Amino acid sequence: MAQPKKWSNVQISMQSAIAAAVEITAISKAETAVASAVGHPYANGEIIYLEVQGMRQLNDCVVRVANKTADTFELEGIDTREFDDFSSGTAQKVTLGTSISTATNISSSSGGFDFIDTTTIHENSRSQMPGLPAASTFTLDNIWDVSDAGLKAMKKASDAQAKRAFKFTFGQGGQVMLFVGYVGANLLPGGQAQGLVTTPTTITMNGTPSYYAS
């Protein structure tokens, strides 16, 4: 039975640093994918950002490292058996050292899918298949404080139009979501008379998120 979650005691961490890229020479098609990278520096539990060609489903994904050896490591929890074939790629270790602790409200848009008409002249009813998904977006209302380190970091990322990795950790059970996206933040204040001064920020997701039970 599913365990209900609340938006309470949720920790939001944003990328504060990213290391140099390490070449990946292969990624297996397996229930748990194994990446080959000669002499890689990664340790179990570290978080990496992937840029991948060929196996497009992994491009712009943020995942955890598991069961590392000198020249390989698992992409924890990632099933690639039905993915496209890998051709080339890189991994970069991500440090999630910036806390976003000003949010008072959060909403998400799953984007939905475009649909492609696959109806032929031989059919008497229409058929369709899903096409590209629209970008998913998180919108946060934040307590307005221009000295807050998290808000300053979000504005810096927004000004640079730079992707950042994010980690959401839920207090009930510690479940985790990892993803990468672009930030929109200009820190303009808003609100109502005698109410809290707030400022909106947005995160537009690239790639697909990774989920972990703890």
PDB file of C-alpha atoms in Angstrom, residues 33-164:
ATOM      1  CA  ALA A  33      22.744  -0.243 -16.155  1.00  0.00           C
ATOM      2  CA  VAL A  34      26.540  -0.489 -15.870  1.00  0.00           C
ATOM      3  CA  ALA A  35      28.677   2.351 -17.226  1.00  0.00           C
ATOM      4  CA  SER A  36      32.291   1.820 -18.296  1.00  0.00           C
ATOM      5  CA  ALA A  37      34.750   4.649 -17.634  1.00  0.00           C
ATOM      6  CA  VAL A  38      38.429   3.743 -17.298  1.00  0.00           C
ATOM      7  CA  GLY A  39      39.920   4.952 -13.998  1.00  0.00           C
ATOM      8  CA  HIS A  40      36.809   6.919 -13.041  1.00  0.00           C
ATOM      9  CA  PRO A  41      36.900   8.795  -9.702  1.00  0.00           C
ATOM     10  CA  TYR A  42      33.396   8.020  -8.456  1.00  0.00           C
ATOM     11  CA  ALA A  43      32.411   6.459  -5.139  1.00  0.00           C
ATOM     12  CA  ASN A  44      29.211   4.637  -4.248  1.00  0.00           C
ATOM     13  CA  GLY A  45      26.404   7.035  -3.392  1.00  0.00           C
ATOM     14  CA  GLU A  46      27.845   9.997  -5.279  1.00  0.00           C
ATOM     15  CA  ILE A  47      25.556  11.885  -7.648  1.00  0.00           C
ATOM     16  CA  ILE A  48      26.512  12.375 -11.286  1.00  0.00           C
ATOM     17  CA  TYR A  49      25.087  14.297 -14.234  1.00  0.00           C
ATOM     18  CA  LEU A  50      25.002  12.455 -17.563  1.00  0.00           C
ATOM     19  CA  GLU A  51      25.292  13.777 -21.095  1.00  0.00           C
ATOM     20  CA  VAL A  52      24.695  10.862 -23.438  1.00  0.00           C
ATOM     21  CA  GLN A  53      24.357  10.379 -27.176  1.00  0.00           C
ATOM     22  CA  GLY A  54      22.617   7.378 -28.698  1.00  0.00           C
ATOM     23  CA  MET A  55      20.997   6.206 -25.474  1.00  0.00           C
ATOM     24  CA  ARG A  56      18.952   9.404 -25.515  1.00  0.00           C
ATOM     25  CA  GLN A  57      16.793   8.392 -22.536  1.00  0.00           C
ATOM     26  CA  LEU A  58      19.784   9.035 -20.244  1.00  0.00           C
ATOM     27  CA  ASN A  59      20.740  12.431 -21.635  1.00  0.00           C
ATOM     28  CA  ASP A  60      20.406  15.222 -19.049  1.00  0.00           C
ATOM     29  CA  CYS A  61      19.755  12.716 -16.243  1.00  0.00           C
ATOM     30  CA  VAL A  62      21.070  12.898 -12.679  1.00  0.00           C
ATOM     31  CA  VAL A  63      21.679   9.513 -11.038  1.00  0.00           C
ATOM     32  CA  ARG A  64      23.478   7.865  -8.122  1.00  0.00           C
ATOM     33  CA  VAL A  65      26.579   5.681  -8.407  1.00  0.00           C
ATOM     34  CA  ALA A  66      26.494   2.127  -7.031  1.00  0.00           C
ATOM     35  CA  ASN A  67      28.692  -0.993  -7.009  1.00  0.00           C
ATOM     36  CA  LYS A  68      31.696   0.773  -8.465  1.00  0.00           C
ATOM     37  CA  THR A  69      34.852  -0.994  -9.611  1.00  0.00           C
ATOM     38  CA  ALA A  70      38.057   0.551 -10.909  1.00  0.00           C
ATOM     39  CA  ASP A  71      36.648   0.996 -14.417  1.00  0.00           C
ATOM     40  CA  THR A  72      32.865   0.599 -14.076  1.00  0.00           C
ATOM     41  CA  PHE A  73      29.943   1.722 -11.960  1.00  0.00           C
ATOM     42  CA  GLU A  74      26.213   1.068 -11.850  1.00  0.00           C
ATOM     43  CA  LEU A  75      23.617   3.730 -12.532  1.00  0.00           C
ATOM     44  CA  GLU A  76      21.610   2.939  -9.423  1.00  0.00           C
ATOM     45  CA  GLY A  77      18.001   2.054 -10.138  1.00  0.00           C
ATOM     46  CA  ILE A  78      18.200   2.735 -13.887  1.00  0.00           C
ATOM     47  CA  ASP A  79      16.757   0.014 -16.150  1.00  0.00           C
ATOM     48  CA  THR A  80      18.075   0.441 -19.717  1.00  0.00           C
ATOM     49  CA  ARG A  81      16.826  -2.821 -21.270  1.00  0.00           C
ATOM     50  CA  GLU A  82      14.459  -1.003 -23.629  1.00  0.00           C
ATOM     51  CA  PHE A  83      16.617   2.094 -24.195  1.00  0.00           C
ATOM     52  CA  ASP A  84      18.330   3.008 -27.454  1.00  0.00           C
ATOM     53  CA  ASP A  85      21.934   1.947 -28.093  1.00  0.00           C
ATOM     54  CA  PHE A  86      24.709   3.937 -26.418  1.00  0.00           C
ATOM     55  CA  SER A  87      27.205   5.693 -28.693  1.00  0.00           C
ATOM     56  CA  SER A  88      29.104   8.167 -26.475  1.00  0.00           C
ATOM     57  CA  GLY A  89      28.775  10.171 -23.306  1.00  0.00           C
ATOM     58  CA  THR A  90      30.239  11.830 -20.223  1.00  0.00           C
ATOM     59  CA  ALA A  91      29.585  11.940 -16.488  1.00  0.00           C
ATOM     60  CA  GLN A  92      30.213  14.795 -14.042  1.00  0.00           C
ATOM     61  CA  LYS A  93      30.101  14.578 -10.260  1.00  0.00           C
ATOM     62  CA  VAL A  94      27.578  17.012  -8.814  1.00  0.00           C
ATOM     63  CA  THR A  95      27.818  18.694  -5.414  1.00  0.00           C
ATOM     64  CA  LEU A  96      24.396  19.664  -4.060  1.00  0.00           C
ATOM     65  CA  GLY A  97      25.572  22.226  -1.537  1.00  0.00           C
ATOM     66  CA  THR A  98      22.925  24.948  -1.861  1.00  0.00           C
ATOM     67  CA  SER A  99      19.760  24.684   0.241  1.00  0.00           C
ATOM     68  CA  ILE A 100      16.516  26.201  -1.012  1.00  0.00           C
ATOM     69  CA  SER A 101      14.731  26.885   2.272  1.00  0.00           C
ATOM     70  CA  THR A 102      12.413  29.822   1.507  1.00  0.00           C
ATOM     71  CA  ALA A 103       9.588  28.043  -0.360  1.00  0.00           C
ATOM     72  CA  THR A 104       6.091  28.434   1.118  1.00  0.00           C
ATOM     73  CA  ASN A 105       4.212  26.826  -1.770  1.00  0.00           C
ATOM     74  CA  ILE A 106       5.084  24.611  -4.744  1.00  0.00           C
ATOM     75  CA  SER A 107       3.152  23.534  -7.804  1.00  0.00           C
ATOM     76  CA  SER A 108       4.141  21.338 -10.714  1.00  0.00           C
ATOM     77  CA  SER A 109       3.114  20.976 -14.325  1.00  0.00           C
ATOM     78  CA  SER A 110       3.682  17.519 -15.803  1.00  0.00           C
ATOM     79  CA  GLY A 111       3.590  18.984 -19.302  1.00  0.00           C
ATOM     80  CA  GLY A 112       1.665  16.190 -20.993  1.00  0.00           C
ATOM     81  CA  PHE A 113       2.403  14.714 -24.407  1.00  0.00           C
ATOM     82  CA  ASP A 114       1.893  15.678 -28.013  1.00  0.00           C
ATOM     83  CA  PHE A 115       0.123  12.901 -29.882  1.00  0.00           C
ATOM     84  CA  ILE A 116       0.867  11.663 -33.380  1.00  0.00           C
ATOM     85  CA  ASP A 117      -1.998  10.473 -35.582  1.00  0.00           C
ATOM     86  CA  THR A 118      -1.266   6.932 -36.820  1.00  0.00           C
ATOM     87  CA  THR A 119      -4.604   6.327 -38.519  1.00  0.00           C
ATOM     88  CA  THR A 120      -4.412   4.528 -41.883  1.00  0.00           C
ATOM     89  CA  ILE A 121      -6.934   4.465 -44.719  1.00  0.00           C
ATOM     90  CA  HIS A 122      -7.735   0.853 -43.775  1.00  0.00           C
ATOM     91  CA  GLU A 123      -9.161   1.739 -40.345  1.00  0.00           C
ATOM     92  CA  ASN A 124     -12.607   2.991 -39.386  1.00  0.00           C
ATOM     93  CA  SER A 125     -11.483   4.648 -36.146  1.00  0.00           C
ATOM     94  CA  ARG A 126      -8.568   6.913 -35.342  1.00  0.00           C
ATOM     95  CA  SER A 127      -5.395   5.703 -33.598  1.00  0.00           C
ATOM     96  CA  GLN A 128      -2.524   7.660 -32.116  1.00  0.00           C
ATOM     97  CA  MET A 129       0.774   7.306 -30.317  1.00  0.00           C
ATOM     98  CA  PRO A 130       2.458   9.655 -27.835  1.00  0.00           C
ATOM     99  CA  GLY A 131       5.044  12.027 -29.269  1.00  0.00           C
ATOM    100  CA  LEU A 132       7.332  14.370 -27.361  1.00  0.00           C
ATOM    101  CA  PRO A 133       6.460  15.312 -23.785  1.00  0.00           C
ATOM    102  CA  ALA A 134       6.207  18.982 -22.940  1.00  0.00           C
ATOM    103  CA  ALA A 135       8.715  20.339 -20.434  1.00  0.00           C
ATOM    104  CA  SER A 136       7.781  19.783 -16.786  1.00  0.00           C
ATOM    105  CA  THR A 137       7.959  22.801 -14.505  1.00  0.00           C
ATOM    106  CA  PHE A 138       8.056  23.468 -10.775  1.00  0.00           C
ATOM    107  CA  THR A 139       6.836  26.871  -9.590  1.00  0.00           C
ATOM    108  CA  LEU A 140       7.772  27.957  -6.070  1.00  0.00           C
ATOM    109  CA  ASP A 141       6.511  30.872  -3.999  1.00  0.00           C
ATOM    110  CA  ASN A 142       9.357  31.992  -1.735  1.00  0.00           C
ATOM    111  CA  ILE A 143       9.757  34.301   1.230  1.00  0.00           C
ATOM    112  CA  TRP A 144      11.376  37.386  -0.301  1.00  0.00           C
ATOM    113  CA  ASP A 145      14.853  37.907   1.152  1.00  0.00           C
ATOM    114  CA  VAL A 146      17.507  39.149  -1.264  1.00  0.00           C
ATOM    115  CA  SER A 147      20.253  38.173   1.218  1.00  0.00           C
ATOM    116  CA  ASP A 148      19.185  34.498   1.294  1.00  0.00           C
ATOM    117  CA  ALA A 149      21.936  32.277  -0.129  1.00  0.00           C
ATOM    118  CA  GLY A 150      19.512  29.924  -1.894  1.00  0.00           C
ATOM    119  CA  LEU A 151      17.599  32.709  -3.629  1.00  0.00           C
ATOM    120  CA  LYS A 152      20.842  34.396  -4.637  1.00  0.00           C
ATOM    121  CA  ALA A 153      22.095  31.138  -6.153  1.00  0.00           C
ATOM    122  CA  MET A 154      18.844  30.673  -8.068  1.00  0.00           C
ATOM    123  CA  LYS A 155      19.054  34.201  -9.475  1.00  0.00           C
ATOM    124  CA  LYS A 156      22.676  33.611 -10.488  1.00  0.00           C
ATOM    125  CA  ALA A 157      21.682  30.448 -12.348  1.00  0.00           C
ATOM    126  CA  SER A 158      18.771  32.287 -13.949  1.00  0.00           C
ATOM    127  CA  ASP A 159      20.945  35.188 -15.074  1.00  0.00           C
ATOM    128  CA  ALA A 160      23.473  32.769 -16.572  1.00  0.00           C
ATOM    129  CA  GLN A 161      20.729  30.652 -18.209  1.00  0.00           C
ATOM    130  CA  ALA A 162      22.628  27.663 -16.828  1.00  0.00           C
ATOM    131  CA  LYS A 163      21.287  24.210 -15.978  1.00  0.00           C
ATOM    132  CA  ARG A 164      21.484  23.108 -12.366  1.00  0.00           C
TER     133      ARG A 164
END
